[in-house]
């Protein structure tokens, strides 16, 4: 009222803090500021999303190393390319020039280097090379009817051929404490922080090395003939040893060098009584031959060799099985081979009628099947012989052996808390104390092999389940009882993995059950493609399925990748050969949709390694280390 009276009388009213106009003005200013701030935040978020989606999330090359490949025609005169491996996010290990080096890619800093060969070993190699050159000069050359040099150089020292190339492809196992580097006949342990060399505790000459996620198993022999089994627990590095065979005090003699002017035999003679080759075998195997004893004759390689004889009284196999080591032995009790029809019955030939251009592919398929039928008779032999298998546990404190009879070629698979004896379409599950838990029948025979150093295996053990993939079906068993939870039809499963949420990822194929029944049938119309599949572990339901996006699936942390190498032929440029394409894909785990693709064209990729969001790609000419930003 007072304000209206002042206006009507044209009186000036002083401005005060609680005046209505002042309060309204202040409120309008705050609203404008809040609006501008909201718009700025939205624009900032949109900018960050655009930057992440189009720039930061895509992989960028952060480190490169040139690795010129050796000329295969003069491989002995060319130094090998270096070996590189990511042992952690941003941590690169290299083996080059007989040196081991650890490099921090993020900081672009070399952490340490270590020698892989002592000065004494280098001097021994140089002496062996000089000896070999002298022997080769004195040995007369022998050529066959085609003019090829078939001269056998007796008495060559294998050390001369272990120079650079024995260090070109090591096996690396990195733990939190150490880096384990193994070559054909040696195992070296380096401190991960300092690079100092440690003693792995293996005595004698290493005959074989096998690896699991938590152990290294070595079989070594001493000059006296004593053989020792050594299991190294990871990451602690503690070693347990047990003698396999006592000393024999026998030492096989090396073949002597021929006298000057002597003529080497053009064809090695075979002594049938001992199944041993009289003349030395290839130089690359000479050193291995010198460690064999008289009780280990070489297998007969005559024309009457039966592939099924491989399983007859096979030499015991040593397998690292967690808390102990399994010595797996097999003995043939009754041999039995069943022949299966592996091709469809041949009907009327398409070439009996007048062929058209549209039938050319059908005609080609028919000719290929005729060639296959002529070579094999359209029949596939299956080994259903009876075998006795024995599971003997070493480094186990005298546990009783487990022995049983199985039908079909036997195999042993070691998992986390249980082990599996497989044969034909049956499995027997044992605990680590050789107690039989349960057995089961599968739909088809199990896959050959069962555990591989690169983790590709059709077997997987989780907290309460055991997954087994035969040729055409994935089965989930209850780990404790063996009861079947569910089955999933899929032909050609080669690998089973699980993510942090417990979902399954399968490397499988698009083939159907008929490819198992008619395994020798050629079908050029139905090409089998690789398939990447995500499956619910609870129900066995397929969550998503991707065709031909990758040859294999790689899971590292929360990331899911696929790699694919393909070739395409340009018919207008046949003389240039096929174009090679390498594709690395990052997938969205929830849907399987592709987040990004990294492509390399006409660069043969030798290796792909991934450590979370760090990627190593080794081509024939270079090593690339990539990284992408991840929320």
mmCIF file with all atom_site columns, N, CA and C in Angstrom, residues 184-239:
data_model
loop_
_atom_site.group_PDB
_atom_site.id
_atom_site.type_symbol
_atom_site.label_atom_id
_atom_site.label_alt_id
_atom_site.label_comp_id
_atom_site.label_asym_id
_atom_site.label_entity_id
_atom_site.label_seq_id
_atom_site.pdbx_PDB_ins_code
_atom_site.Cartn_x
_atom_site.Cartn_y
_atom_site.Cartn_z
_atom_site.occupancy
_atom_site.B_iso_or_equiv
_atom_site.pdbx_formal_charge
_atom_site.auth_seq_id
_atom_site.auth_comp_id
_atom_site.auth_asym_id
_atom_site.auth_atom_id
_atom_site.pdbx_PDB_model_num
ATOM 1   N N  . UNK A 1 184 ? 65.301 -74.850 -24.009 1.00 0.00 ? 184 UNK A N  1
ATOM 2   C CA . UNK A 1 184 ? 65.099 -76.275 -24.273 1.00 0.00 ? 184 UNK A CA 1
ATOM 3   C C  . UNK A 1 184 ? 65.609 -77.155 -23.137 1.00 0.00 ? 184 UNK A C  1
ATOM 4   N N  . UNK A 1 185 ? 66.731 -76.805 -22.545 1.00 0.00 ? 185 UNK A N  1
ATOM 5   C CA . UNK A 1 185 ? 67.309 -77.683 -21.528 1.00 0.00 ? 185 UNK A CA 1
ATOM 6   C C  . UNK A 1 185 ? 67.825 -76.912 -20.317 1.00 0.00 ? 185 UNK A C  1
ATOM 7   N N  . UNK A 1 186 ? 67.253 -75.760 -20.041 1.00 0.00 ? 186 UNK A N  1
ATOM 8   C CA . UNK A 1 186 ? 67.703 -75.005 -18.878 1.00 0.00 ? 186 UNK A CA 1
ATOM 9   C C  . UNK A 1 186 ? 66.560 -74.169 -18.319 1.00 0.00 ? 186 UNK A C  1
ATOM 10  N N  . UNK A 1 187 ? 66.638 -73.894 -17.029 1.00 0.00 ? 187 UNK A N  1
ATOM 11  C CA . UNK A 1 187 ? 65.661 -73.064 -16.335 1.00 0.00 ? 187 UNK A CA 1
ATOM 12  C C  . UNK A 1 187 ? 66.424 -72.057 -15.502 1.00 0.00 ? 187 UNK A C  1
ATOM 13  N N  . UNK A 1 188 ? 66.104 -70.774 -15.678 1.00 0.00 ? 188 UNK A N  1
ATOM 14  C CA . UNK A 1 188 ? 66.788 -69.705 -14.971 1.00 0.00 ? 188 UNK A CA 1
ATOM 15  C C  . UNK A 1 188 ? 65.769 -68.885 -14.180 1.00 0.00 ? 188 UNK A C  1
ATOM 16  N N  . UNK A 1 189 ? 66.162 -68.485 -12.981 1.00 0.00 ? 189 UNK A N  1
ATOM 17  C CA . UNK A 1 189 ? 65.293 -67.731 -12.076 1.00 0.00 ? 189 UNK A CA 1
ATOM 18  C C  . UNK A 1 189 ? 65.927 -66.373 -11.781 1.00 0.00 ? 189 UNK A C  1
ATOM 19  N N  . UNK A 1 190 ? 65.189 -65.283 -12.059 1.00 0.00 ? 190 UNK A N  1
ATOM 20  C CA . UNK A 1 190 ? 65.679 -63.932 -11.824 1.00 0.00 ? 190 UNK A CA 1
ATOM 21  C C  . UNK A 1 190 ? 64.753 -63.211 -10.852 1.00 0.00 ? 190 UNK A C  1
ATOM 22  N N  . UNK A 1 191 ? 65.356 -62.426 -9.969  1.00 0.00 ? 191 UNK A N  1
ATOM 23  C CA . UNK A 1 191 ? 64.575 -61.598 -9.062  1.00 0.00 ? 191 UNK A CA 1
ATOM 24  C C  . UNK A 1 191 ? 63.851 -60.523 -9.876  1.00 0.00 ? 191 UNK A C  1
ATOM 25  N N  . UNK A 1 192 ? 62.546 -60.391 -9.667  1.00 0.00 ? 192 UNK A N  1
ATOM 26  C CA . UNK A 1 192 ? 61.769 -59.480 -10.505 1.00 0.00 ? 192 UNK A CA 1
ATOM 27  C C  . UNK A 1 192 ? 62.140 -58.016 -10.255 1.00 0.00 ? 192 UNK A C  1
ATOM 28  N N  . UNK A 1 193 ? 62.566 -57.672 -9.062  1.00 0.00 ? 193 UNK A N  1
ATOM 29  C CA . UNK A 1 193 ? 62.877 -56.283 -8.734  1.00 0.00 ? 193 UNK A CA 1
ATOM 30  C C  . UNK A 1 193 ? 64.274 -55.899 -9.189  1.00 0.00 ? 193 UNK A C  1
ATOM 31  N N  . UNK A 1 194 ? 65.254 -56.781 -8.938  1.00 0.00 ? 194 UNK A N  1
ATOM 32  C CA . UNK A 1 194 ? 66.652 -56.420 -9.188  1.00 0.00 ? 194 UNK A CA 1
ATOM 33  C C  . UNK A 1 194 ? 67.243 -57.075 -10.430 1.00 0.00 ? 194 UNK A C  1
ATOM 34  N N  . UNK A 1 195 ? 66.680 -58.189 -10.880 1.00 0.00 ? 195 UNK A N  1
ATOM 35  C CA . UNK A 1 195 ? 67.253 -58.913 -11.999 1.00 0.00 ? 195 UNK A CA 1
ATOM 36  C C  . UNK A 1 195 ? 68.378 -59.845 -11.616 1.00 0.00 ? 195 UNK A C  1
ATOM 37  N N  . UNK A 1 196 ? 68.631 -60.015 -10.314 1.00 0.00 ? 196 UNK A N  1
ATOM 38  C CA . UNK A 1 196 ? 69.701 -60.910 -9.872  1.00 0.00 ? 196 UNK A CA 1
ATOM 39  C C  . UNK A 1 196 ? 69.330 -62.364 -10.156 1.00 0.00 ? 196 UNK A C  1
ATOM 40  N N  . UNK A 1 197 ? 70.328 -63.150 -10.560 1.00 0.00 ? 197 UNK A N  1
ATOM 41  C CA . UNK A 1 197 ? 70.119 -64.558 -10.870 1.00 0.00 ? 197 UNK A CA 1
ATOM 42  C C  . UNK A 1 197 ? 70.058 -65.376 -9.587  1.00 0.00 ? 197 UNK A C  1
ATOM 43  N N  . UNK A 1 198 ? 69.086 -66.292 -9.522  1.00 0.00 ? 198 UNK A N  1
ATOM 44  C CA . UNK A 1 198 ? 68.933 -67.173 -8.375  1.00 0.00 ? 198 UNK A CA 1
ATOM 45  C C  . UNK A 1 198 ? 69.135 -68.619 -8.811  1.00 0.00 ? 198 UNK A C  1
ATOM 46  N N  . UNK A 1 199 ? 69.295 -69.507 -7.819  1.00 0.00 ? 199 UNK A N  1
ATOM 47  C CA . UNK A 1 199 ? 69.459 -70.933 -8.088  1.00 0.00 ? 199 UNK A CA 1
ATOM 48  C C  . UNK A 1 199 ? 68.091 -71.602 -7.969  1.00 0.00 ? 199 UNK A C  1
ATOM 49  N N  . UNK A 1 200 ? 67.558 -72.165 -9.069  1.00 0.00 ? 200 UNK A N  1
ATOM 50  C CA . UNK A 1 200 ? 66.238 -72.804 -8.983  1.00 0.00 ? 200 UNK A CA 1
ATOM 51  C C  . UNK A 1 200 ? 66.248 -74.135 -8.255  1.00 0.00 ? 200 UNK A C  1
ATOM 52  N N  . UNK A 1 201 ? 67.424 -74.665 -7.971  1.00 0.00 ? 201 UNK A N  1
ATOM 53  C CA . UNK A 1 201 ? 67.499 -75.891 -7.186  1.00 0.00 ? 201 UNK A CA 1
ATOM 54  C C  . UNK A 1 201 ? 67.371 -77.169 -7.981  1.00 0.00 ? 201 UNK A C  1
ATOM 55  N N  . UNK A 1 202 ? 67.626 -77.128 -9.292  1.00 0.00 ? 202 UNK A N  1
ATOM 56  C CA . UNK A 1 202 ? 67.539 -78.325 -10.128 1.00 0.00 ? 202 UNK A CA 1
ATOM 57  C C  . UNK A 1 202 ? 68.950 -78.818 -10.419 1.00 0.00 ? 202 UNK A C  1
ATOM 58  N N  . UNK A 1 203 ? 69.200 -80.076 -10.098 1.00 0.00 ? 203 UNK A N  1
ATOM 59  C CA . UNK A 1 203 ? 70.510 -80.673 -10.328 1.00 0.00 ? 203 UNK A CA 1
ATOM 60  C C  . UNK A 1 203 ? 70.463 -81.559 -11.565 1.00 0.00 ? 203 UNK A C  1
ATOM 61  N N  . UNK A 1 204 ? 71.558 -81.588 -12.297 1.00 0.00 ? 204 UNK A N  1
ATOM 62  C CA . UNK A 1 204 ? 71.642 -82.433 -13.472 1.00 0.00 ? 204 UNK A CA 1
ATOM 63  C C  . UNK A 1 204 ? 71.099 -81.741 -14.706 1.00 0.00 ? 204 UNK A C  1
ATOM 64  N N  . UNK A 1 205 ? 71.021 -82.475 -15.799 1.00 0.00 ? 205 UNK A N  1
ATOM 65  C CA . UNK A 1 205 ? 70.574 -81.946 -17.077 1.00 0.00 ? 205 UNK A CA 1
ATOM 66  C C  . UNK A 1 205 ? 69.060 -82.082 -17.187 1.00 0.00 ? 205 UNK A C  1
ATOM 67  N N  . UNK A 1 206 ? 68.394 -80.999 -17.538 1.00 0.00 ? 206 UNK A N  1
ATOM 68  C CA . UNK A 1 206 ? 66.936 -81.004 -17.632 1.00 0.00 ? 206 UNK A CA 1
ATOM 69  C C  . UNK A 1 206 ? 66.509 -81.740 -18.896 1.00 0.00 ? 206 UNK A C  1
ATOM 70  N N  . UNK A 1 207 ? 65.636 -82.713 -18.719 1.00 0.00 ? 207 UNK A N  1
ATOM 71  C CA . UNK A 1 207 ? 65.084 -83.462 -19.847 1.00 0.00 ? 207 UNK A CA 1
ATOM 72  C C  . UNK A 1 207 ? 63.761 -82.881 -20.320 1.00 0.00 ? 207 UNK A C  1
ATOM 73  N N  . UNK A 1 208 ? 62.949 -82.392 -19.396 1.00 0.00 ? 208 UNK A N  1
ATOM 74  C CA . UNK A 1 208 ? 61.647 -81.843 -19.778 1.00 0.00 ? 208 UNK A CA 1
ATOM 75  C C  . UNK A 1 208 ? 61.193 -80.851 -18.727 1.00 0.00 ? 208 UNK A C  1
ATOM 76  N N  . UNK A 1 209 ? 60.400 -79.871 -19.171 1.00 0.00 ? 209 UNK A N  1
ATOM 77  C CA . UNK A 1 209 ? 59.815 -78.866 -18.297 1.00 0.00 ? 209 UNK A CA 1
ATOM 78  C C  . UNK A 1 209 ? 58.347 -78.715 -18.666 1.00 0.00 ? 209 UNK A C  1
ATOM 79  N N  . UNK A 1 210 ? 57.475 -78.743 -17.668 1.00 0.00 ? 210 UNK A N  1
ATOM 80  C CA . UNK A 1 210 ? 56.055 -78.486 -17.882 1.00 0.00 ? 210 UNK A CA 1
ATOM 81  C C  . UNK A 1 210 ? 55.586 -77.468 -16.850 1.00 0.00 ? 210 UNK A C  1
ATOM 82  N N  . UNK A 1 211 ? 54.517 -76.758 -17.204 1.00 0.00 ? 211 UNK A N  1
ATOM 83  C CA . UNK A 1 211 ? 54.067 -75.634 -16.393 1.00 0.00 ? 211 UNK A CA 1
ATOM 84  C C  . UNK A 1 211 ? 52.585 -75.759 -16.072 1.00 0.00 ? 211 UNK A C  1
ATOM 85  N N  . UNK A 1 212 ? 52.207 -75.263 -14.903 1.00 0.00 ? 212 UNK A N  1
ATOM 86  C CA . UNK A 1 212 ? 50.815 -75.011 -14.554 1.00 0.00 ? 212 UNK A CA 1
ATOM 87  C C  . UNK A 1 212 ? 50.738 -73.586 -14.024 1.00 0.00 ? 212 UNK A C  1
ATOM 88  N N  . UNK A 1 213 ? 49.551 -73.166 -13.621 1.00 0.00 ? 213 UNK A N  1
ATOM 89  C CA . UNK A 1 213 ? 49.412 -71.806 -13.090 1.00 0.00 ? 213 UNK A CA 1
ATOM 90  C C  . UNK A 1 213 ? 50.176 -71.605 -11.791 1.00 0.00 ? 213 UNK A C  1
ATOM 91  N N  . UNK A 1 214 ? 50.402 -72.676 -11.045 1.00 0.00 ? 214 UNK A N  1
ATOM 92  C CA . UNK A 1 214 ? 51.024 -72.520 -9.734  1.00 0.00 ? 214 UNK A CA 1
ATOM 93  C C  . UNK A 1 214 ? 52.252 -73.398 -9.525  1.00 0.00 ? 214 UNK A C  1
ATOM 94  N N  . UNK A 1 215 ? 52.848 -73.926 -10.592 1.00 0.00 ? 215 UNK A N  1
ATOM 95  C CA . UNK A 1 215 ? 54.034 -74.762 -10.399 1.00 0.00 ? 215 UNK A CA 1
ATOM 96  C C  . UNK A 1 215 ? 54.805 -74.927 -11.703 1.00 0.00 ? 215 UNK A C  1
ATOM 97  N N  . UNK A 1 216 ? 56.063 -75.331 -11.550 1.00 0.00 ? 216 UNK A N  1
ATOM 98  C CA . UNK A 1 216 ? 56.923 -75.737 -12.671 1.00 0.00 ? 216 UNK A CA 1
ATOM 99  C C  . UNK A 1 216 ? 57.435 -77.125 -12.341 1.00 0.00 ? 216 UNK A C  1
ATOM 100 N N  . UNK A 1 217 ? 57.298 -78.039 -13.288 1.00 0.00 ? 217 UNK A N  1
ATOM 101 C CA . UNK A 1 217 ? 57.722 -79.417 -13.077 1.00 0.00 ? 217 UNK A CA 1
ATOM 102 C C  . UNK A 1 217 ? 58.891 -79.730 -13.996 1.00 0.00 ? 217 UNK A C  1
ATOM 103 N N  . UNK A 1 218 ? 59.985 -80.208 -13.417 1.00 0.00 ? 218 UNK A N  1
ATOM 104 C CA . UNK A 1 218 ? 61.196 -80.522 -14.177 1.00 0.00 ? 218 UNK A CA 1
ATOM 105 C C  . UNK A 1 218 ? 61.588 -81.965 -13.948 1.00 0.00 ? 218 UNK A C  1
ATOM 106 N N  . UNK A 1 219 ? 61.977 -82.627 -15.039 1.00 0.00 ? 219 UNK A N  1
ATOM 107 C CA . UNK A 1 219 ? 62.563 -83.962 -14.976 1.00 0.00 ? 219 UNK A CA 1
ATOM 108 C C  . UNK A 1 219 ? 64.007 -83.817 -15.435 1.00 0.00 ? 219 UNK A C  1
ATOM 109 N N  . UNK A 1 220 ? 64.941 -84.184 -14.572 1.00 0.00 ? 220 UNK A N  1
ATOM 110 C CA . UNK A 1 220 ? 66.360 -84.002 -14.880 1.00 0.00 ? 220 UNK A CA 1
ATOM 111 C C  . UNK A 1 220 ? 67.102 -85.314 -14.687 1.00 0.00 ? 220 UNK A C  1
ATOM 112 N N  . UNK A 1 221 ? 68.268 -85.411 -15.324 1.00 0.00 ? 221 UNK A N  1
ATOM 113 C CA . UNK A 1 221 ? 69.096 -86.614 -15.208 1.00 0.00 ? 221 UNK A CA 1
ATOM 114 C C  . UNK A 1 221 ? 70.532 -86.194 -14.944 1.00 0.00 ? 221 UNK A C  1
ATOM 115 N N  . UNK A 1 222 ? 71.211 -87.006 -14.138 1.00 0.00 ? 222 UNK A N  1
ATOM 116 C CA . UNK A 1 222 ? 72.594 -86.759 -13.796 1.00 0.00 ? 222 UNK A CA 1
ATOM 117 C C  . UNK A 1 222 ? 73.496 -87.690 -14.616 1.00 0.00 ? 222 UNK A C  1
ATOM 118 N N  . UNK A 1 223 ? 74.790 -87.392 -14.727 1.00 0.00 ? 223 UNK A N  1
ATOM 119 C CA . UNK A 1 223 ? 75.690 -88.246 -15.513 1.00 0.00 ? 223 UNK A CA 1
ATOM 120 C C  . UNK A 1 223 ? 75.691 -89.701 -15.060 1.00 0.00 ? 223 UNK A C  1
ATOM 121 N N  . UNK A 1 224 ? 75.373 -89.958 -13.802 1.00 0.00 ? 224 UNK A N  1
ATOM 122 C CA . UNK A 1 224 ? 75.351 -91.332 -13.293 1.00 0.00 ? 224 UNK A CA 1
ATOM 123 C C  . UNK A 1 224 ? 74.113 -92.096 -13.737 1.00 0.00 ? 224 UNK A C  1
ATOM 124 N N  . UNK A 1 225 ? 73.166 -91.424 -14.405 1.00 0.00 ? 225 UNK A N  1
ATOM 125 C CA . UNK A 1 225 ? 71.928 -92.064 -14.805 1.00 0.00 ? 225 UNK A CA 1
ATOM 126 C C  . UNK A 1 225 ? 70.797 -91.844 -13.831 1.00 0.00 ? 225 UNK A C  1
ATOM 127 N N  . UNK A 1 226 ? 71.067 -91.221 -12.717 1.00 0.00 ? 226 UNK A N  1
ATOM 128 C CA . UNK A 1 226 ? 70.031 -90.938 -11.722 1.00 0.00 ? 226 UNK A CA 1
ATOM 129 C C  . UNK A 1 226 ? 69.086 -89.877 -12.267 1.00 0.00 ? 226 UNK A C  1
ATOM 130 N N  . UNK A 1 227 ? 67.780 -90.159 -12.202 1.00 0.00 ? 227 UNK A N  1
ATOM 131 C CA . UNK A 1 227 ? 66.765 -89.228 -12.667 1.00 0.00 ? 227 UNK A CA 1
ATOM 132 C C  . UNK A 1 227 ? 66.009 -88.657 -11.476 1.00 0.00 ? 227 UNK A C  1
ATOM 133 N N  . UNK A 1 228 ? 65.749 -87.349 -11.541 1.00 0.00 ? 228 UNK A N  1
ATOM 134 C CA . UNK A 1 228 ? 65.156 -86.644 -10.410 1.00 0.00 ? 228 UNK A CA 1
ATOM 135 C C  . UNK A 1 228 ? 63.964 -85.834 -10.896 1.00 0.00 ? 228 UNK A C  1
ATOM 136 N N  . UNK A 1 229 ? 62.908 -85.861 -10.108 1.00 0.00 ? 229 UNK A N  1
ATOM 137 C CA . UNK A 1 229 ? 61.707 -85.069 -10.358 1.00 0.00 ? 229 UNK A CA 1
ATOM 138 C C  . UNK A 1 229 ? 61.721 -83.874 -9.410  1.00 0.00 ? 229 UNK A C  1
ATOM 139 N N  . UNK A 1 230 ? 61.562 -82.673 -9.949  1.00 0.00 ? 230 UNK A N  1
ATOM 140 C CA . UNK A 1 230 ? 61.573 -81.455 -9.140  1.00 0.00 ? 230 UNK A CA 1
ATOM 141 C C  . UNK A 1 230 ? 60.325 -80.644 -9.442  1.00 0.00 ? 230 UNK A C  1
ATOM 142 N N  . UNK A 1 231 ? 59.571 -80.321 -8.378  1.00 0.00 ? 231 UNK A N  1
ATOM 143 C CA . UNK A 1 231 ? 58.397 -79.461 -8.532  1.00 0.00 ? 231 UNK A CA 1
ATOM 144 C C  . UNK A 1 231 ? 58.639 -78.160 -7.782  1.00 0.00 ? 231 UNK A C  1
ATOM 145 N N  . UNK A 1 232 ? 58.522 -77.051 -8.491  1.00 0.00 ? 232 UNK A N  1
ATOM 146 C CA . UNK A 1 232 ? 58.740 -75.725 -7.921  1.00 0.00 ? 232 UNK A CA 1
ATOM 147 C C  . UNK A 1 232 ? 57.387 -75.046 -7.753  1.00 0.00 ? 232 UNK A C  1
ATOM 148 N N  . UNK A 1 233 ? 57.045 -74.715 -6.517  1.00 0.00 ? 233 UNK A N  1
ATOM 149 C CA . UNK A 1 233 ? 55.765 -74.063 -6.234  1.00 0.00 ? 233 UNK A CA 1
ATOM 150 C C  . UNK A 1 233 ? 55.880 -72.579 -6.524  1.00 0.00 ? 233 UNK A C  1
ATOM 151 N N  . UNK A 1 234 ? 54.857 -72.019 -7.180  1.00 0.00 ? 234 UNK A N  1
ATOM 152 C CA . UNK A 1 234 ? 54.804 -70.603 -7.502  1.00 0.00 ? 234 UNK A CA 1
ATOM 153 C C  . UNK A 1 234 ? 53.689 -69.937 -6.704  1.00 0.00 ? 234 UNK A C  1
ATOM 154 N N  . UNK A 1 235 ? 53.908 -68.692 -6.253  1.00 0.00 ? 235 UNK A N  1
ATOM 155 C CA . UNK A 1 235 ? 55.048 -67.810 -6.534  1.00 0.00 ? 235 UNK A CA 1
ATOM 156 C C  . UNK A 1 235 ? 56.204 -67.932 -5.550  1.00 0.00 ? 235 UNK A C  1
ATOM 157 N N  . UNK A 1 236 ? 56.085 -68.831 -4.538  1.00 0.00 ? 236 UNK A N  1
ATOM 158 C CA . UNK A 1 236 ? 57.109 -68.895 -3.501  1.00 0.00 ? 236 UNK A CA 1
ATOM 159 C C  . UNK A 1 236 ? 58.475 -69.277 -4.056  1.00 0.00 ? 236 UNK A C  1
ATOM 160 N N  . UNK A 1 237 ? 58.507 -70.187 -5.034  1.00 0.00 ? 237 UNK A N  1
ATOM 161 C CA . UNK A 1 237 ? 59.778 -70.641 -5.585  1.00 0.00 ? 237 UNK A CA 1
ATOM 162 C C  . UNK A 1 237 ? 60.391 -71.779 -4.816  1.00 0.00 ? 237 UNK A C  1
ATOM 163 N N  . UNK A 1 238 ? 59.663 -72.362 -3.861  1.00 0.00 ? 238 UNK A N  1
ATOM 164 C CA . UNK A 1 238 ? 60.183 -73.491 -3.093  1.00 0.00 ? 238 UNK A CA 1
ATOM 165 C C  . UNK A 1 238 ? 60.121 -74.755 -3.932  1.00 0.00 ? 238 UNK A C  1
ATOM 166 N N  . UNK A 1 239 ? 61.145 -75.616 -3.776  1.00 0.00 ? 239 UNK A N  1
ATOM 167 C CA . UNK A 1 239 ? 61.277 -76.809 -4.612  1.00 0.00 ? 239 UNK A CA 1
ATOM 168 C C  . UNK A 1 239 ? 61.192 -78.075 -3.770  1.00 0.00 ? 239 UNK A C  1
#
